[in-house]
Tab-separated table of C-alpha atoms and ligand atoms in Angstrom:
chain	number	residue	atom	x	y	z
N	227	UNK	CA	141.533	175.485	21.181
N	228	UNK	CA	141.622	179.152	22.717
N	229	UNK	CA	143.714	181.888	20.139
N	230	UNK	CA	145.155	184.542	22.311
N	231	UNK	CA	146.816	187.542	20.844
N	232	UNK	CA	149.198	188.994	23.399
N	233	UNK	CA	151.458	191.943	22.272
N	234	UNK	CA	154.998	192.116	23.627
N	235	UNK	CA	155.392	196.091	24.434
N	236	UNK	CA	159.259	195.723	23.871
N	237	UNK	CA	159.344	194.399	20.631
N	238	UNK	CA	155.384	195.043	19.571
N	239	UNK	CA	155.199	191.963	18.112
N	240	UNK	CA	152.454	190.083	18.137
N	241	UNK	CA	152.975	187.270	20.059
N	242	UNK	CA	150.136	184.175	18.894
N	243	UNK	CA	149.436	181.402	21.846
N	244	UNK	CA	147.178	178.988	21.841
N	245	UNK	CA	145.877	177.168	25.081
N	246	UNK	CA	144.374	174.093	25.089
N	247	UNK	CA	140.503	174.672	25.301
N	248	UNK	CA	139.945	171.731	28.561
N	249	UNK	CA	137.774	169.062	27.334
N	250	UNK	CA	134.206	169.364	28.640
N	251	UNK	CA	132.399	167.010	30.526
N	252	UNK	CA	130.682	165.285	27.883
N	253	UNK	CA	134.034	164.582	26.129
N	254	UNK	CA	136.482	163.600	29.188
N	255	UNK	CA	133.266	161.065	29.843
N	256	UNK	CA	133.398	160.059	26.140
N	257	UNK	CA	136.886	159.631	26.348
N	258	UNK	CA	136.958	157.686	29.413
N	259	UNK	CA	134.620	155.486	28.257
N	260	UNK	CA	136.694	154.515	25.298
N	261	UNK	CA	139.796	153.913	27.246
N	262	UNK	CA	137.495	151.312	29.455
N	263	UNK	CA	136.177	150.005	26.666
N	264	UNK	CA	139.706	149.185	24.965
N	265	UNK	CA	140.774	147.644	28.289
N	266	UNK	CA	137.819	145.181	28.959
N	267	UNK	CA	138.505	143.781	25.009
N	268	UNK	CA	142.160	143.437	24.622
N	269	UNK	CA	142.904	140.025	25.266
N	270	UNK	CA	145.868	139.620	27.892
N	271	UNK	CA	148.989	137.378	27.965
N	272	UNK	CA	149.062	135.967	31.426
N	273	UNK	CA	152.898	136.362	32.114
N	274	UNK	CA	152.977	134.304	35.294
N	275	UNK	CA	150.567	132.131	36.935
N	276	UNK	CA	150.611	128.827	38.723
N	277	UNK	CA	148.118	127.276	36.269
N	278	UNK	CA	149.243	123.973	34.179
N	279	UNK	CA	148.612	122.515	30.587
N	280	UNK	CA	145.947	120.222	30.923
N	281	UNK	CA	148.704	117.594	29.818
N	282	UNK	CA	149.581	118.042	33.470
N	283	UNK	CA	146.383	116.115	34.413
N	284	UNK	CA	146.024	116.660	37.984
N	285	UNK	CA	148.427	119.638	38.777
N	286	UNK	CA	145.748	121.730	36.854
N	287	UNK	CA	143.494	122.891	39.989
N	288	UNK	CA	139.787	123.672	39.010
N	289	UNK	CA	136.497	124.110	40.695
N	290	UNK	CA	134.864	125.038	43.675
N	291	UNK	CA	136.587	122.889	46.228
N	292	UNK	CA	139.764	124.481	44.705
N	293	UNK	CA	138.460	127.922	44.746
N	294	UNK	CA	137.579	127.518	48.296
N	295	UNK	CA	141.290	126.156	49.746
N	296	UNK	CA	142.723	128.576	47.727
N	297	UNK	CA	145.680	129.353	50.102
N	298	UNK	CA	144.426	133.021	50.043
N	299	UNK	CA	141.227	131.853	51.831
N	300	UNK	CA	143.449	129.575	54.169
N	301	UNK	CA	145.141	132.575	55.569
N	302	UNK	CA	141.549	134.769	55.835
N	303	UNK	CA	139.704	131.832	57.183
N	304	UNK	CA	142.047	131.060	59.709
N	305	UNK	CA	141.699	134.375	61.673
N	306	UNK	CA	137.919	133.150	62.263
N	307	UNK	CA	138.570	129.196	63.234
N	308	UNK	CA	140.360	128.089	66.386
N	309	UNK	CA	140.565	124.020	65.612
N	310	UNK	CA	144.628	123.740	65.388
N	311	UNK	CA	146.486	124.010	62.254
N	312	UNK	CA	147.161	120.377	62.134
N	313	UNK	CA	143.467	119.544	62.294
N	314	UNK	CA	142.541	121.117	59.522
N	315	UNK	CA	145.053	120.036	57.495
N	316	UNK	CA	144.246	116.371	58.486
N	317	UNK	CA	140.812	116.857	56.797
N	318	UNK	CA	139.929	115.936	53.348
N	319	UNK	CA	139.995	118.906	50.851
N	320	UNK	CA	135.979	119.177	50.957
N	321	UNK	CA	135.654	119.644	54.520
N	322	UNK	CA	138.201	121.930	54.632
N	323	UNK	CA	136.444	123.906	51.888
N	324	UNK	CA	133.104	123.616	53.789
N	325	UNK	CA	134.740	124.899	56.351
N	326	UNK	CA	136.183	128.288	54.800
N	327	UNK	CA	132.772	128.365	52.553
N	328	UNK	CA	131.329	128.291	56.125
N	329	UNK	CA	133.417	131.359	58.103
N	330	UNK	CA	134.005	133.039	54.674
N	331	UNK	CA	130.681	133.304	52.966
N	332	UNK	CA	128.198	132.332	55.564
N	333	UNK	CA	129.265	133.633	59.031
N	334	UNK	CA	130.839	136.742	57.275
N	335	UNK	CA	130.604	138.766	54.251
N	336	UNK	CA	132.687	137.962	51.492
N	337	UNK	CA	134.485	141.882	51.287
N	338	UNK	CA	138.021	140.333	50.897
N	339	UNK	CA	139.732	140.524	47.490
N	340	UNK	CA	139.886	136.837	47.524
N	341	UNK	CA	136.573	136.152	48.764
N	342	UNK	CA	134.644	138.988	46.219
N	343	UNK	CA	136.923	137.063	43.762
N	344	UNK	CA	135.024	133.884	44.277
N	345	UNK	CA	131.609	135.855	43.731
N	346	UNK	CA	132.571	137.451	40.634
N	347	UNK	CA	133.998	133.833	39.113
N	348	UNK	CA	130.503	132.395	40.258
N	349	UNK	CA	128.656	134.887	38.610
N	350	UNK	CA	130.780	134.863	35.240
N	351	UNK	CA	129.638	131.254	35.347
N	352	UNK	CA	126.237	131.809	35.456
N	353	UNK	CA	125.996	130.431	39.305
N	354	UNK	CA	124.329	132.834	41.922
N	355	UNK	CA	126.570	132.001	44.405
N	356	UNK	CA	123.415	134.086	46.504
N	357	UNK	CA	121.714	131.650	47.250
N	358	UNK	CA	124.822	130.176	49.062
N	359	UNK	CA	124.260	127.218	48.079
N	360	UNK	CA	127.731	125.075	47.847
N	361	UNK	CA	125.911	121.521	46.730
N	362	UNK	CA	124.396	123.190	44.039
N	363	UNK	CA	127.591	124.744	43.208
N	364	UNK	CA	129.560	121.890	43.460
N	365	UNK	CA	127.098	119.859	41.030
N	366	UNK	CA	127.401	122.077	38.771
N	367	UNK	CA	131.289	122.083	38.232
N	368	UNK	CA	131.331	117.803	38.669
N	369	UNK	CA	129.478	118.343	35.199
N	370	UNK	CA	131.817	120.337	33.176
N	371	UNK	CA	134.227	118.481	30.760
N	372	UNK	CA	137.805	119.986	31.644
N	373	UNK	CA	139.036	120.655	27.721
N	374	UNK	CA	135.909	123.063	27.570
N	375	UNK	CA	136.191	124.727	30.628
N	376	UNK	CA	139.645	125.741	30.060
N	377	UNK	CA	138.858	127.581	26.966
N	378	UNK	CA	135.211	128.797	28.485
N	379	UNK	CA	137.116	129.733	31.302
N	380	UNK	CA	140.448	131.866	29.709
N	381	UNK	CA	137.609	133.274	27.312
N	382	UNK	CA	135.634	134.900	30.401
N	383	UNK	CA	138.723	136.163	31.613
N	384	UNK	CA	139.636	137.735	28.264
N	385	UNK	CA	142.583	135.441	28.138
N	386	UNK	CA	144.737	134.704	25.114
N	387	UNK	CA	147.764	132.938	26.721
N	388	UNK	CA	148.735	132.261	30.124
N	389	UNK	CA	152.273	130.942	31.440
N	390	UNK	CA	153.071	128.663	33.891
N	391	UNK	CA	155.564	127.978	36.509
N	392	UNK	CA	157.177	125.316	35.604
N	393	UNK	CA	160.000	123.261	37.991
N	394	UNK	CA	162.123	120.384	36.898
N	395	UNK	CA	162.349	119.929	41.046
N	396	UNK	CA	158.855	119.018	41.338
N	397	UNK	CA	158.118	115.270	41.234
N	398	UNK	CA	154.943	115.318	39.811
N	399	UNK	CA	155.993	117.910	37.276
N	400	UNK	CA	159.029	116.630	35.925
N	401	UNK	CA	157.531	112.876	34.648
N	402	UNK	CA	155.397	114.441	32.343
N	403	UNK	CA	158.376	117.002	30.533
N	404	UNK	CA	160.420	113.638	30.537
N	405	UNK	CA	157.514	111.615	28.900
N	406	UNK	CA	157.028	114.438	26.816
N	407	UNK	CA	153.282	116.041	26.237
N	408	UNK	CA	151.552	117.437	23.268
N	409	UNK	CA	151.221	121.275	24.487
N	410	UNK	CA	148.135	123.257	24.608
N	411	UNK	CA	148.474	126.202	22.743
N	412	UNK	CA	147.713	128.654	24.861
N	413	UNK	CA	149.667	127.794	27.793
N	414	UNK	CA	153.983	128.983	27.970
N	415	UNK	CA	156.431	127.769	29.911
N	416	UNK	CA	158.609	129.372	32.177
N	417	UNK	CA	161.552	127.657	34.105
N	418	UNK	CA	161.445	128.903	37.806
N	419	UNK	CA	164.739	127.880	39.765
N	420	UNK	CA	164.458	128.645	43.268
N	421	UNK	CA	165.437	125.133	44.664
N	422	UNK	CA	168.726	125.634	42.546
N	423	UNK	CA	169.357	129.217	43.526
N	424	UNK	CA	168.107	129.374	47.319
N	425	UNK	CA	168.754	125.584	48.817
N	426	UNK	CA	171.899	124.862	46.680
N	427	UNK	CA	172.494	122.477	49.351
N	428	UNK	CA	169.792	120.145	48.299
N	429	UNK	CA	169.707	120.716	45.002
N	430	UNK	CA	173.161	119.586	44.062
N	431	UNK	CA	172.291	115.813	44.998
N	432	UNK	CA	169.015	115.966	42.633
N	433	UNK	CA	171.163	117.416	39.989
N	434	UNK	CA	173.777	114.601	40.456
N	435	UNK	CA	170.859	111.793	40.742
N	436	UNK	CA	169.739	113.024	37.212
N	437	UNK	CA	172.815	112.536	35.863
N	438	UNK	CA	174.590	115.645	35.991
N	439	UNK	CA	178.122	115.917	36.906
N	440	UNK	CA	178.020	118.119	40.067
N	441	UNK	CA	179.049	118.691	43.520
N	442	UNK	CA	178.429	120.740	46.238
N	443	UNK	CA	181.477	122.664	45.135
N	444	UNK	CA	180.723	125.266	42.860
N	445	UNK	CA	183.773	124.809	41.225
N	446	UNK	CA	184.099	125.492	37.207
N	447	UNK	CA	182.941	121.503	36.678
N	448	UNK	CA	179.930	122.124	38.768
N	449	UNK	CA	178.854	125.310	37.016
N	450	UNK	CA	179.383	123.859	33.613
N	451	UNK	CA	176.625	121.043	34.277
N	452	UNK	CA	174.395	123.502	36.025
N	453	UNK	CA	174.692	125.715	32.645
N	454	UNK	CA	174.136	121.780	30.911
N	455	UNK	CA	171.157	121.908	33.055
N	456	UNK	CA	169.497	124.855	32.393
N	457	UNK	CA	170.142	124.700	28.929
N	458	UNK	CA	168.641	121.424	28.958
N	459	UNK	CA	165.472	122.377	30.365
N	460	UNK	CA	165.342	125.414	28.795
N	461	UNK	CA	164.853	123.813	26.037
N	462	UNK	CA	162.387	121.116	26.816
N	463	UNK	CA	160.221	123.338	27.991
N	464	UNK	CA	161.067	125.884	25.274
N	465	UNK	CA	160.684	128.349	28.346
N	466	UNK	CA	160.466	132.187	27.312
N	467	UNK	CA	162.116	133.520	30.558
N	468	UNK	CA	163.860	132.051	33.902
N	469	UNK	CA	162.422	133.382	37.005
N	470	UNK	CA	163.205	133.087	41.273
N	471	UNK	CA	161.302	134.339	43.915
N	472	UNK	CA	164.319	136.749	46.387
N	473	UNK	CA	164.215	136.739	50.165
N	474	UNK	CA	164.797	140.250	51.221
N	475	UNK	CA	167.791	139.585	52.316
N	476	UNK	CA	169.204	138.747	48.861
N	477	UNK	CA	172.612	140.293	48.715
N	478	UNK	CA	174.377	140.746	45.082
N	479	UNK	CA	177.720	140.409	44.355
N	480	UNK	CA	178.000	138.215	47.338
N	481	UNK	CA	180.008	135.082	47.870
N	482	UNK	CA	176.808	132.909	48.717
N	483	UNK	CA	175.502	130.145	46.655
N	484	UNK	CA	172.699	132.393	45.405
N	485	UNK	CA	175.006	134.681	43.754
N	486	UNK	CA	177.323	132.898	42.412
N	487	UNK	CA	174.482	130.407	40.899
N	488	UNK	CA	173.520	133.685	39.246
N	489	UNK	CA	176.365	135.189	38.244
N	490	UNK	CA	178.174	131.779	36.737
N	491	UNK	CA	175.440	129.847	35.422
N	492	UNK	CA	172.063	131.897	35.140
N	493	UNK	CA	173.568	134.872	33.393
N	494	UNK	CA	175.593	133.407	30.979
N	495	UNK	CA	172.784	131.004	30.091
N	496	UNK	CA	170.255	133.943	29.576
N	497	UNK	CA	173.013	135.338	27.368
N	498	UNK	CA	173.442	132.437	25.308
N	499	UNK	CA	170.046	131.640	24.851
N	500	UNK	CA	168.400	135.826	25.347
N	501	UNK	CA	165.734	134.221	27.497
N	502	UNK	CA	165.118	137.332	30.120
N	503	UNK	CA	165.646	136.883	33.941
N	504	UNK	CA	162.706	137.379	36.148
N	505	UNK	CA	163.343	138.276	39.702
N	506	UNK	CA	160.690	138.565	42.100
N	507	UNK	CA	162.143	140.228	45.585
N	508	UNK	CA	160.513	140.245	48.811
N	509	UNK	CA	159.603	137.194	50.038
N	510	UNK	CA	159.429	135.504	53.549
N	511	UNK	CA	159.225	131.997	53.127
N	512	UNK	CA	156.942	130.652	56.143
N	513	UNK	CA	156.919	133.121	58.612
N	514	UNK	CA	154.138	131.088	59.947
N	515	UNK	CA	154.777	127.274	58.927
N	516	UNK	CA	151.594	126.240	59.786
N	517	UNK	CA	149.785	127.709	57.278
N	518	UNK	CA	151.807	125.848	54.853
N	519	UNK	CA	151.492	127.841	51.391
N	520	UNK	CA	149.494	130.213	53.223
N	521	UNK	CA	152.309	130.809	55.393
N	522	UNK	CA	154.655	132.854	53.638
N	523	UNK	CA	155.188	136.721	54.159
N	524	UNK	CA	156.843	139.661	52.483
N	525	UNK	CA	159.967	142.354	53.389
N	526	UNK	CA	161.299	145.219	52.662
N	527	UNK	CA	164.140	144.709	50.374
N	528	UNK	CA	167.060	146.743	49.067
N	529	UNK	CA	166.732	147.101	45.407
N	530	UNK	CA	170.963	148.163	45.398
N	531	UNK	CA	171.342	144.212	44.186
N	532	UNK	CA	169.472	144.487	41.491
N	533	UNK	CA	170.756	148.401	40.842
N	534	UNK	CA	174.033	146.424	40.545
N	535	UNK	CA	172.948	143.366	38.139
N	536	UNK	CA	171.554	145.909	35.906
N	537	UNK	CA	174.257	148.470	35.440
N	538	UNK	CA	176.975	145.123	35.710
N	539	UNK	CA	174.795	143.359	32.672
N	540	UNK	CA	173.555	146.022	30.405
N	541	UNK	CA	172.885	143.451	27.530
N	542	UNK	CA	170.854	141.087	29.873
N	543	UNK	CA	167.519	141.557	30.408
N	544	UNK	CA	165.423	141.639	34.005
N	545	UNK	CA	162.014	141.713	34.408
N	546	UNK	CA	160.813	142.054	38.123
N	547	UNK	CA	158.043	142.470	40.497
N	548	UNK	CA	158.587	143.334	44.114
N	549	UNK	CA	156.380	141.824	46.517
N	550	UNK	CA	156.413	145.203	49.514
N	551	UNK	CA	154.701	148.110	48.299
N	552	UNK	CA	157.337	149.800	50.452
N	553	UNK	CA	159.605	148.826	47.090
N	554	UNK	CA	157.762	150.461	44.179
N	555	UNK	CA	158.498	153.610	43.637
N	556	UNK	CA	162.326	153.057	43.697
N	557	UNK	CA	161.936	150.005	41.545
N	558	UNK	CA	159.811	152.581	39.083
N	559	UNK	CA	162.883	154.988	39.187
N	560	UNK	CA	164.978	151.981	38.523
N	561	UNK	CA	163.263	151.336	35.910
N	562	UNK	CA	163.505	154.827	34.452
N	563	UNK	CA	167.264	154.228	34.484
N	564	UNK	CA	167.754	150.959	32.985
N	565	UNK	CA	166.315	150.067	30.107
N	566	UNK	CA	166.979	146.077	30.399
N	567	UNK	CA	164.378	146.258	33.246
N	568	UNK	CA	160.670	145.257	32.473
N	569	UNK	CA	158.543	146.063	35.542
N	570	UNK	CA	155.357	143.492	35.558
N	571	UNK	CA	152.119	142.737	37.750
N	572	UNK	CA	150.998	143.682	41.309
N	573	UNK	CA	152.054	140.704	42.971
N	574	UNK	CA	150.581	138.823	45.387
N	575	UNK	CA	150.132	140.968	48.293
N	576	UNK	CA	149.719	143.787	46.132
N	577	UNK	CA	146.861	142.317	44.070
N	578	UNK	CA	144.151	144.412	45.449
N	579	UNK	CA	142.296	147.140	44.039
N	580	UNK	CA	143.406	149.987	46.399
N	581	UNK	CA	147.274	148.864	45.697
N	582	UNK	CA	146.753	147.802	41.626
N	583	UNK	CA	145.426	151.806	41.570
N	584	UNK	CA	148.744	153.250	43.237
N	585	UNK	CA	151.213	151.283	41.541
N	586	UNK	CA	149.627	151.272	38.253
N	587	UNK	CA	148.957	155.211	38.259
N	588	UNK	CA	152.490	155.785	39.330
N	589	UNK	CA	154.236	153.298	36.736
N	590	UNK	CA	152.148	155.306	34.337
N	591	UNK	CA	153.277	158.487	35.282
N	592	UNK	CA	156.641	157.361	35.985
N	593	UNK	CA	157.216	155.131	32.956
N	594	UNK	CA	154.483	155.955	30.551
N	595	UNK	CA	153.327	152.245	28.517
N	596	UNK	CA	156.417	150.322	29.126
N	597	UNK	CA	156.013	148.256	31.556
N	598	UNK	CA	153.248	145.424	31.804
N	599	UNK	CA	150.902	146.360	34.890
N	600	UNK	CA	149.623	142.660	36.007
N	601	UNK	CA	149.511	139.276	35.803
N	602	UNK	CA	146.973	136.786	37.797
N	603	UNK	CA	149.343	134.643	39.670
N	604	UNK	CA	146.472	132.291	39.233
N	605	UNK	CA	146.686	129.054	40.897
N	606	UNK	CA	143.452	127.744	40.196
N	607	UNK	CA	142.218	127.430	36.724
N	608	UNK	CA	138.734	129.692	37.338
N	609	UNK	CA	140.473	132.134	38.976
N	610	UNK	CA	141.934	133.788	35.594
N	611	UNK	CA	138.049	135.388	35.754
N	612	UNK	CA	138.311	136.960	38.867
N	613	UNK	CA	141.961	138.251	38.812
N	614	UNK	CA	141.620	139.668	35.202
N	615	UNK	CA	137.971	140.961	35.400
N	616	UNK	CA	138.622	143.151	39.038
N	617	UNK	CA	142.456	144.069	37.527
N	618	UNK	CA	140.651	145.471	34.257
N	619	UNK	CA	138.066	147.452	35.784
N	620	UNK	CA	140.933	149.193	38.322
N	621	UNK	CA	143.598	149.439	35.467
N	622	UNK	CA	140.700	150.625	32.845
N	623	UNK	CA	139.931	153.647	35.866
N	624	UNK	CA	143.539	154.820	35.998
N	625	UNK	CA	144.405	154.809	32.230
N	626	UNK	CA	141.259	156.928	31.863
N	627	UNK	CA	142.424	159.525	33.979
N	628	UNK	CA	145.773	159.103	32.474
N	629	UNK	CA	144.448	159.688	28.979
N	630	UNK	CA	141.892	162.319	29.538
N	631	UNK	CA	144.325	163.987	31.158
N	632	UNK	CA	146.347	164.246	28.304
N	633	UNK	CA	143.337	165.254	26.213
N	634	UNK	CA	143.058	168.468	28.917
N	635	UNK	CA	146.846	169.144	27.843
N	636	UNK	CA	145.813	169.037	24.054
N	637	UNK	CA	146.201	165.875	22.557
N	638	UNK	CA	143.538	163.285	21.007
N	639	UNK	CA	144.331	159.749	20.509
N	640	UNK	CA	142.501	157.165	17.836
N	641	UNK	CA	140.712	154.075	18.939
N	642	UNK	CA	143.377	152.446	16.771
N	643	UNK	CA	146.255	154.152	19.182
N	644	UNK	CA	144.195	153.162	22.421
N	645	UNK	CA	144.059	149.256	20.827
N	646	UNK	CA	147.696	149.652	20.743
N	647	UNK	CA	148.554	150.935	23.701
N	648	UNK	CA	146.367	148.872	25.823
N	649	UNK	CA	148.122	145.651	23.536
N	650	UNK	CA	151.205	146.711	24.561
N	651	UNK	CA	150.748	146.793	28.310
N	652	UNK	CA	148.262	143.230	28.010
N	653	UNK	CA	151.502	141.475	26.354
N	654	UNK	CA	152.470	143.238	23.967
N	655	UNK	CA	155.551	145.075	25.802
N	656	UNK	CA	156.504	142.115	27.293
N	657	UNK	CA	157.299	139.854	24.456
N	658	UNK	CA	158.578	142.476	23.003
N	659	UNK	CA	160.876	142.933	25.580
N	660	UNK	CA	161.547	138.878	25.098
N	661	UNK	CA	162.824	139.005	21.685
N	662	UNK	CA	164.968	142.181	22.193
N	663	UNK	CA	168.405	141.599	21.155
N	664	UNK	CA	170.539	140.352	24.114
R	834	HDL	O1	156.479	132.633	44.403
R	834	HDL	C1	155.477	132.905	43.711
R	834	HDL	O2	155.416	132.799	42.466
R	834	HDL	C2	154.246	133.370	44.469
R	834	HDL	O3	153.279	133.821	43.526
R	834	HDL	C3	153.722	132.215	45.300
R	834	HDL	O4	153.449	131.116	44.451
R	834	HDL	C4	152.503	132.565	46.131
R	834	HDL	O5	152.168	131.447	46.931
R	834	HDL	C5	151.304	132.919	45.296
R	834	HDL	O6	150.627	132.070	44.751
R	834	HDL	N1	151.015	134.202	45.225
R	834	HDL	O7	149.934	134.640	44.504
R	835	ZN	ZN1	153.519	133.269	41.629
């Protein structure tokens, strides 16, 4: 710190200021280095991914093969191979990752998120995925015991928890919550509900086959067993929020079966119960059908719906992640504004470094440490390494400047206050944010 003496003719008082003396280079490089350091050891809670207990048996995708048809890859590979879509989807899984492995990895460099991603999981395996050799590879994961693999692989990633997607619509799911499952501890549930809330139409009759009391009318009997339903499931999955992926073109109040789903059933069940609502805006659903899960795109979307749900249900709580980076700075102002809004992750199409570094500086700047800055929308179990380990490094580079910036200003933080900030955005907001009060 500077002391400067300054005397003020008019009065001749002295006036005392002190300016903050700018860190020097050895300290905003000490600094920095402890913010990284606090952000590569914090263990995370993964707040959405597509991963499953392994009580799920085979809806837990691991391994190479997996890796490889990741439908990331699908979409990058498919710019390089002209067999038709319907060939390749004829082939078994193998050939079809030979094939990407092939146009991916050996024709071209690996420079794509995705593809580096499959590199840096290799590596933090202790595979040289250099040598590109994918029978090697693949020996090597036909020998690993699943139970220790998950942990070895959540461990690498610096994982504590993750959550899963969970849908009583999906057939292979839905046997094993009915059975019922001993749970692994360190994967949550979460009960996502777009077949209810955006194909009403069908989802009625597989309502009414399980033996709720429903019609196509959303009349008040019809909204009472959907609430039955929720509540229901809900509980058997003792799921910590609801979420739905939003088409842009999601409209709120509105007299469509999206809406009213939401405003009759969802809400009052996440008010009963305080379970948050995640919404997830932006969406295209298969813009190009072909690609199957690879085929799905994103939009712009108004964020005045969700202005409206938050200033209409002030005691509800709505976390959300927009899927066009078009969306992000007015979601960040939104979020400034309402306090029952939790922003989370870089989703999707905005999981890449250059993207991670934009949002994340500007939900820093914008929002300071409330607000949780990813999650790994993992789909396949070894991917957790990859997601987590290139999200760290770009998050640990922007809360660096963020901090020694605020040591430039004149003020120091404690390791003890980094832990706890970096805790807070790695989870610890989040739940948090959970068990807030409705
Ligand atoms: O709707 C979602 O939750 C998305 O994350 C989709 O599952 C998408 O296919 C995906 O895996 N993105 O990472
Ligand atoms: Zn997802």
């Amino acid at each position: 710190m500077r002391l400067i003496v300054r005397w003020d003719r008019g009065s001749g008082i002295a006036l005392r200021m002190t300016i903050a003396r700018p860190l020097h280079g050895s300290q905003r490089v000490a600094l920095g280095q402890r913010v990284r350091r606090a952000v590569q050891s914090v263990p995370i809670d993964d707040i959405h991914t597509h991963l499953y207990d392994p009580a799920f048996g085979e809806l837990l995708l691991w391994g190479i093969d997996e890796l490889l048809v990741y439908h990331y890859l699908v979409a990058e590979a498919f710019r390089y191979l002209d067999i038709p879509y319907d060939a390749f989807w004829k082939l078994p899984g193998s050939r079809r990752a030979e094939l990407i492995w092939d146009q991916l990895f050996v024709r071209h460099s690996p420079i794509s998120e995705s593809c580096r991603g499959v590199v840096t999981t290799l590596q933090a395996m202790g595979l040289d995925p250099r040598k590109r050799d994918l029978a090697a590879i693949r020996r090597w994961f036909a020998s690993q015991k699943l139970e220790r693999h998950v942990d070895r692989s959540l461990d690498l990633a610096g994982v504590n928890t993750v959550c899963m997607t969970n849908s009583p619509f999906d057939d292979l799911e839905r046997p094993v919550w009915i059975r019922g499952l001993r749970r692994h501890p360190r994967f949550k549930a979460a009960l996502r509900v777009d077949p209810l809330l955006l194909n009403w139409r069908v989802a009625w009759r597989q309502l009414a086959a399980a033996g709720y009391k429903v019609s196509a009318a959303l009349n008040s009997r019809t909204i009472g067993e959907v609430r039955r339903f929720l509540d229901d499931w809900g509980r058997r999955m003792d799921a910590g929020f609801l979420m739905v992926s939003l088409p842009p073109t999601f409209e709120f109040p509105s007299r469509g079966d999206t809406a009213t789903l939401i405003e009759k059933a969802v809400l009052p069940h996440c008010g009963d119960t305080g379970r948050p609502f995640a919404l997830m805006p932006g969406v295209k659903r298969a813009v190009n059908p072909a690609l199957q899960l690879a085929g799905d795109g994103v939009g712009l979307c108004s964020l005045a719906p969700l202005q409206r749900l938050l200033a209409a249900y002030p005691n509800h709580k709505f976390a959300v992640t927009a899927l066009a980076r078009e969306n992000q700075h007015e979601l960040c102002v939104l979020a400034r504004k309402f306090r029952n809004l939790h922003l989370f992750g870089c989703w999707w199409f905005t999981n890449t470094p250059s993207l991670i570094r934009e949002i994340t500086s500007m939900r820093a700047e914008l929002l300071g440490l409330s607000f949780t800055p990813q999650h790994s929308d993992a789909r396949v179990l070894e991917q957790l390494v990859y997601k987590w380990r290139h999200s760290r490094e770009v998050i640990g580079e922007v809360l660096a400047e963020r901090y020694v910036a605020l040591g430039q200003a004149g003020w120091s933080v404690s390791d003890a206050e980094l832990e706890r900030d970096v805790k807070g955005l790695f989870g610890g907001e989040f739940a948090r944010f959970c068990a807030r009060a409705a």
